[in-house]
PDB file of C-alpha atoms in Angstrom:
ATOM      1  CA  UNK A   1     -33.624 -15.046  -7.584  1.00  0.00           C
ATOM      2  CA  UNK A   2     -37.074 -13.494  -7.071  1.00  0.00           C
ATOM      3  CA  UNK A   3     -40.207 -15.620  -6.930  1.00  0.00           C
ATOM      4  CA  UNK A   4     -42.597 -14.675  -9.682  1.00  0.00           C
ATOM      5  CA  UNK A   5     -45.686 -15.865 -11.496  1.00  0.00           C
ATOM      6  CA  UNK A   6     -45.691 -15.634 -15.254  1.00  0.00           C
ATOM      7  CA  UNK A   7     -48.379 -15.600 -17.918  1.00  0.00           C
ATOM      8  CA  UNK A   8     -47.652 -16.529 -21.504  1.00  0.00           C
ATOM      9  CA  UNK A   9     -49.825 -15.335 -24.371  1.00  0.00           C
ATOM     10  CA  UNK A  10     -50.193 -15.904 -28.087  1.00  0.00           C
ATOM     11  CA  UNK A  11     -51.316 -13.378 -30.680  1.00  0.00           C
ATOM     12  CA  UNK A  12     -54.576 -15.218 -31.454  1.00  0.00           C
ATOM     13  CA  UNK A  13     -55.997 -18.207 -33.289  1.00  0.00           C
ATOM     14  CA  UNK A  14     -56.471 -16.427 -36.624  1.00  0.00           C
ATOM     15  CA  UNK A  15     -52.712 -15.908 -36.887  1.00  0.00           C
ATOM     16  CA  UNK A  16     -50.055 -18.547 -37.297  1.00  0.00           C
ATOM     17  CA  UNK A  17     -49.203 -20.658 -34.261  1.00  0.00           C
ATOM     18  CA  UNK A  18     -45.551 -19.675 -33.921  1.00  0.00           C
ATOM     19  CA  UNK A  19     -44.461 -16.902 -31.587  1.00  0.00           C
ATOM     20  CA  UNK A  20     -43.865 -13.476 -33.140  1.00  0.00           C
ATOM     21  CA  UNK A  21     -41.794 -12.008 -30.284  1.00  0.00           C
ATOM     22  CA  UNK A  22     -40.515 -13.068 -26.874  1.00  0.00           C
ATOM     23  CA  UNK A  23     -39.727 -11.496 -23.511  1.00  0.00           C
ATOM     24  CA  UNK A  24     -36.259 -13.037 -23.180  1.00  0.00           C
ATOM     25  CA  UNK A  25     -35.244 -10.781 -20.297  1.00  0.00           C
ATOM     26  CA  UNK A  26     -38.009 -12.154 -18.054  1.00  0.00           C
ATOM     27  CA  UNK A  27     -36.831 -15.754 -18.339  1.00  0.00           C
ATOM     28  CA  UNK A  28     -33.387 -14.780 -17.040  1.00  0.00           C
ATOM     29  CA  UNK A  29     -34.440 -12.396 -14.265  1.00  0.00           C
ATOM     30  CA  UNK A  30     -37.300 -14.355 -12.688  1.00  0.00           C
ATOM     31  CA  UNK A  31     -38.305 -17.858 -11.706  1.00  0.00           C
ATOM     32  CA  UNK A  32     -41.147 -19.170 -13.863  1.00  0.00           C
ATOM     33  CA  UNK A  33     -43.714 -20.946 -11.698  1.00  0.00           C
ATOM     34  CA  UNK A  34     -46.588 -21.427 -14.140  1.00  0.00           C
ATOM     35  CA  UNK A  35     -47.561 -20.623 -17.732  1.00  0.00           C
ATOM     36  CA  UNK A  36     -50.891 -19.910 -19.406  1.00  0.00           C
ATOM     37  CA  UNK A  37     -51.741 -19.678 -23.081  1.00  0.00           C
ATOM     38  CA  UNK A  38     -54.159 -16.847 -23.768  1.00  0.00           C
ATOM     39  CA  UNK A  39     -55.447 -14.787 -26.654  1.00  0.00           C
ATOM     40  CA  UNK A  40     -54.911 -11.050 -26.814  1.00  0.00           C
ATOM     41  CA  UNK A  41     -57.498  -8.545 -28.041  1.00  0.00           C
ATOM     42  CA  UNK A  42     -55.805  -6.308 -30.628  1.00  0.00           C
ATOM     43  CA  UNK A  43     -56.940  -3.631 -33.060  1.00  0.00           C
ATOM     44  CA  UNK A  44     -56.327  -4.140 -36.802  1.00  0.00           C
ATOM     45  CA  UNK A  45     -53.200  -2.004 -37.112  1.00  0.00           C
ATOM     46  CA  UNK A  46     -51.792  -3.620 -33.937  1.00  0.00           C
ATOM     47  CA  UNK A  47     -52.043  -7.089 -35.504  1.00  0.00           C
ATOM     48  CA  UNK A  48     -50.074  -5.872 -38.522  1.00  0.00           C
ATOM     49  CA  UNK A  49     -47.512  -4.212 -36.261  1.00  0.00           C
ATOM     50  CA  UNK A  50     -47.061  -7.433 -34.240  1.00  0.00           C
ATOM     51  CA  UNK A  51     -46.458  -9.304 -37.496  1.00  0.00           C
ATOM     52  CA  UNK A  52     -43.677  -6.809 -38.241  1.00  0.00           C
ATOM     53  CA  UNK A  53     -42.188  -7.441 -34.785  1.00  0.00           C
ATOM     54  CA  UNK A  54     -42.843  -3.983 -33.304  1.00  0.00           C
ATOM     55  CA  UNK A  55     -43.471  -5.256 -29.755  1.00  0.00           C
ATOM     56  CA  UNK A  56     -41.640  -4.176 -26.594  1.00  0.00           C
ATOM     57  CA  UNK A  57     -42.269  -6.155 -23.383  1.00  0.00           C
ATOM     58  CA  UNK A  58     -40.251  -3.851 -21.114  1.00  0.00           C
ATOM     59  CA  UNK A  59     -42.408  -2.956 -18.109  1.00  0.00           C
ATOM     60  CA  UNK A  60     -45.394  -5.063 -19.228  1.00  0.00           C
ATOM     61  CA  UNK A  61     -47.459  -6.739 -16.496  1.00  0.00           C
ATOM     62  CA  UNK A  62     -50.585  -8.893 -16.355  1.00  0.00           C
ATOM     63  CA  UNK A  63     -53.264  -7.741 -13.909  1.00  0.00           C
ATOM     64  CA  UNK A  64     -56.862  -8.648 -13.132  1.00  0.00           C
ATOM     65  CA  UNK A  65     -59.211  -5.653 -13.467  1.00  0.00           C
ATOM     66  CA  UNK A  66     -62.931  -6.119 -12.872  1.00  0.00           C
ATOM     67  CA  UNK A  67     -62.764  -9.895 -13.217  1.00  0.00           C
ATOM     68  CA  UNK A  68     -60.874  -9.724 -16.531  1.00  0.00           C
ATOM     69  CA  UNK A  69     -57.188 -10.412 -17.130  1.00  0.00           C
ATOM     70  CA  UNK A  70     -55.405  -7.517 -18.844  1.00  0.00           C
ATOM     71  CA  UNK A  71     -51.906  -6.748 -20.089  1.00  0.00           C
ATOM     72  CA  UNK A  72     -50.763  -3.315 -18.929  1.00  0.00           C
ATOM     73  CA  UNK A  73     -47.904  -1.271 -20.402  1.00  0.00           C
ATOM     74  CA  UNK A  74     -47.213  -3.574 -23.382  1.00  0.00           C
ATOM     75  CA  UNK A  75     -45.827  -1.355 -26.152  1.00  0.00           C
ATOM     76  CA  UNK A  76     -46.928  -2.158 -29.708  1.00  0.00           C
ATOM     77  CA  UNK A  77     -45.287   0.291 -32.084  1.00  0.00           C
ATOM     78  CA  UNK A  78     -46.645   2.046 -35.159  1.00  0.00           C
ATOM     79  CA  UNK A  79     -47.383  -0.043 -38.257  1.00  0.00           C
ATOM     80  CA  UNK A  80     -45.051   0.950 -41.104  1.00  0.00           C
ATOM     81  CA  UNK A  81     -47.860   1.720 -43.596  1.00  0.00           C
ATOM     82  CA  UNK A  82     -50.088   3.512 -41.085  1.00  0.00           C
ATOM     83  CA  UNK A  83     -50.953   7.190 -41.459  1.00  0.00           C
ATOM     84  CA  UNK A  84     -49.158   9.847 -39.428  1.00  0.00           C
ATOM     85  CA  UNK A  85     -52.178  10.191 -37.093  1.00  0.00           C
ATOM     86  CA  UNK A  86     -50.723   7.727 -34.581  1.00  0.00           C
ATOM     87  CA  UNK A  87     -51.149   8.426 -30.885  1.00  0.00           C
ATOM     88  CA  UNK A  88     -48.268   7.177 -28.705  1.00  0.00           C
ATOM     89  CA  UNK A  89     -50.685   6.791 -25.756  1.00  0.00           C
ATOM     90  CA  UNK A  90     -52.452   4.029 -27.692  1.00  0.00           C
ATOM     91  CA  UNK A  91     -49.154   2.143 -28.018  1.00  0.00           C
ATOM     92  CA  UNK A  92     -49.182   1.313 -24.279  1.00  0.00           C
ATOM     93  CA  UNK A  93     -52.940   0.947 -23.750  1.00  0.00           C
ATOM     94  CA  UNK A  94     -54.438  -1.821 -21.576  1.00  0.00           C
ATOM     95  CA  UNK A  95     -55.242  -4.912 -23.646  1.00  0.00           C
ATOM     96  CA  UNK A  96     -57.630  -7.673 -22.608  1.00  0.00           C
ATOM     97  CA  UNK A  97     -56.428 -11.278 -22.328  1.00  0.00           C
ATOM     98  CA  UNK A  98     -58.768 -14.070 -23.415  1.00  0.00           C
ATOM     99  CA  UNK A  99     -58.780 -16.648 -20.601  1.00  0.00           C
ATOM    100  CA  UNK A 100     -61.383 -18.922 -19.014  1.00  0.00           C
ATOM    101  CA  UNK A 101     -62.948 -17.724 -15.750  1.00  0.00           C
ATOM    102  CA  UNK A 102     -61.191 -20.455 -13.759  1.00  0.00           C
ATOM    103  CA  UNK A 103     -57.830 -19.382 -15.161  1.00  0.00           C
ATOM    104  CA  UNK A 104     -58.526 -15.719 -14.355  1.00  0.00           C
ATOM    105  CA  UNK A 105     -59.474 -16.707 -10.801  1.00  0.00           C
ATOM    106  CA  UNK A 106     -56.252 -18.744 -10.357  1.00  0.00           C
ATOM    107  CA  UNK A 107     -54.238 -15.883 -11.822  1.00  0.00           C
ATOM    108  CA  UNK A 108     -55.831 -13.365  -9.446  1.00  0.00           C
ATOM    109  CA  UNK A 109     -55.089 -15.605  -6.455  1.00  0.00           C
ATOM    110  CA  UNK A 110     -51.465 -16.092  -7.514  1.00  0.00           C
ATOM    111  CA  UNK A 111     -50.885 -12.369  -8.083  1.00  0.00           C
ATOM    112  CA  UNK A 112     -52.339 -11.518  -4.675  1.00  0.00           C
ATOM    113  CA  UNK A 113     -49.558 -13.474  -2.913  1.00  0.00           C
ATOM    114  CA  UNK A 114     -46.646 -11.368  -1.693  1.00  0.00           C
ATOM    115  CA  UNK A 115     -43.677 -11.271  -4.058  1.00  0.00           C
ATOM    116  CA  UNK A 116     -45.484 -12.749  -7.074  1.00  0.00           C
ATOM    117  CA  UNK A 117     -46.675 -11.090 -10.229  1.00  0.00           C
ATOM    118  CA  UNK A 118     -47.505 -11.997 -13.813  1.00  0.00           C
ATOM    119  CA  UNK A 119     -45.501 -10.990 -16.882  1.00  0.00           C
ATOM    120  CA  UNK A 120     -46.166 -11.874 -20.545  1.00  0.00           C
ATOM    121  CA  UNK A 121     -43.484 -14.164 -21.972  1.00  0.00           C
ATOM    122  CA  UNK A 122     -44.334 -14.298 -25.679  1.00  0.00           C
TER     123      UNK A 122
END
């Protein structure tokens, strides 16, 4: 089993506290060493799409870019009542995680170790 470092996130405080979707594959494939609870910066139609369950964690990673924790390659699909002007490139855009500076620093140190990386769990 590979050694890995995982980061868990929630959709935000304005939404309900239960998890909308999970990355079940990650819990089976990797060893979970640590978990963080973080907010995720989303656009309005993305919040509605997450509520519908249009989230795909396949290939999603957490990285630290410019001192900020970000989720890369997390696919949030099109909202069902959204207009046809939907760009698929926006579905996998980089999204900022809301963490304290100390947590971002610990995350950056853990990711820098060989064989460890961060993946969103929920």
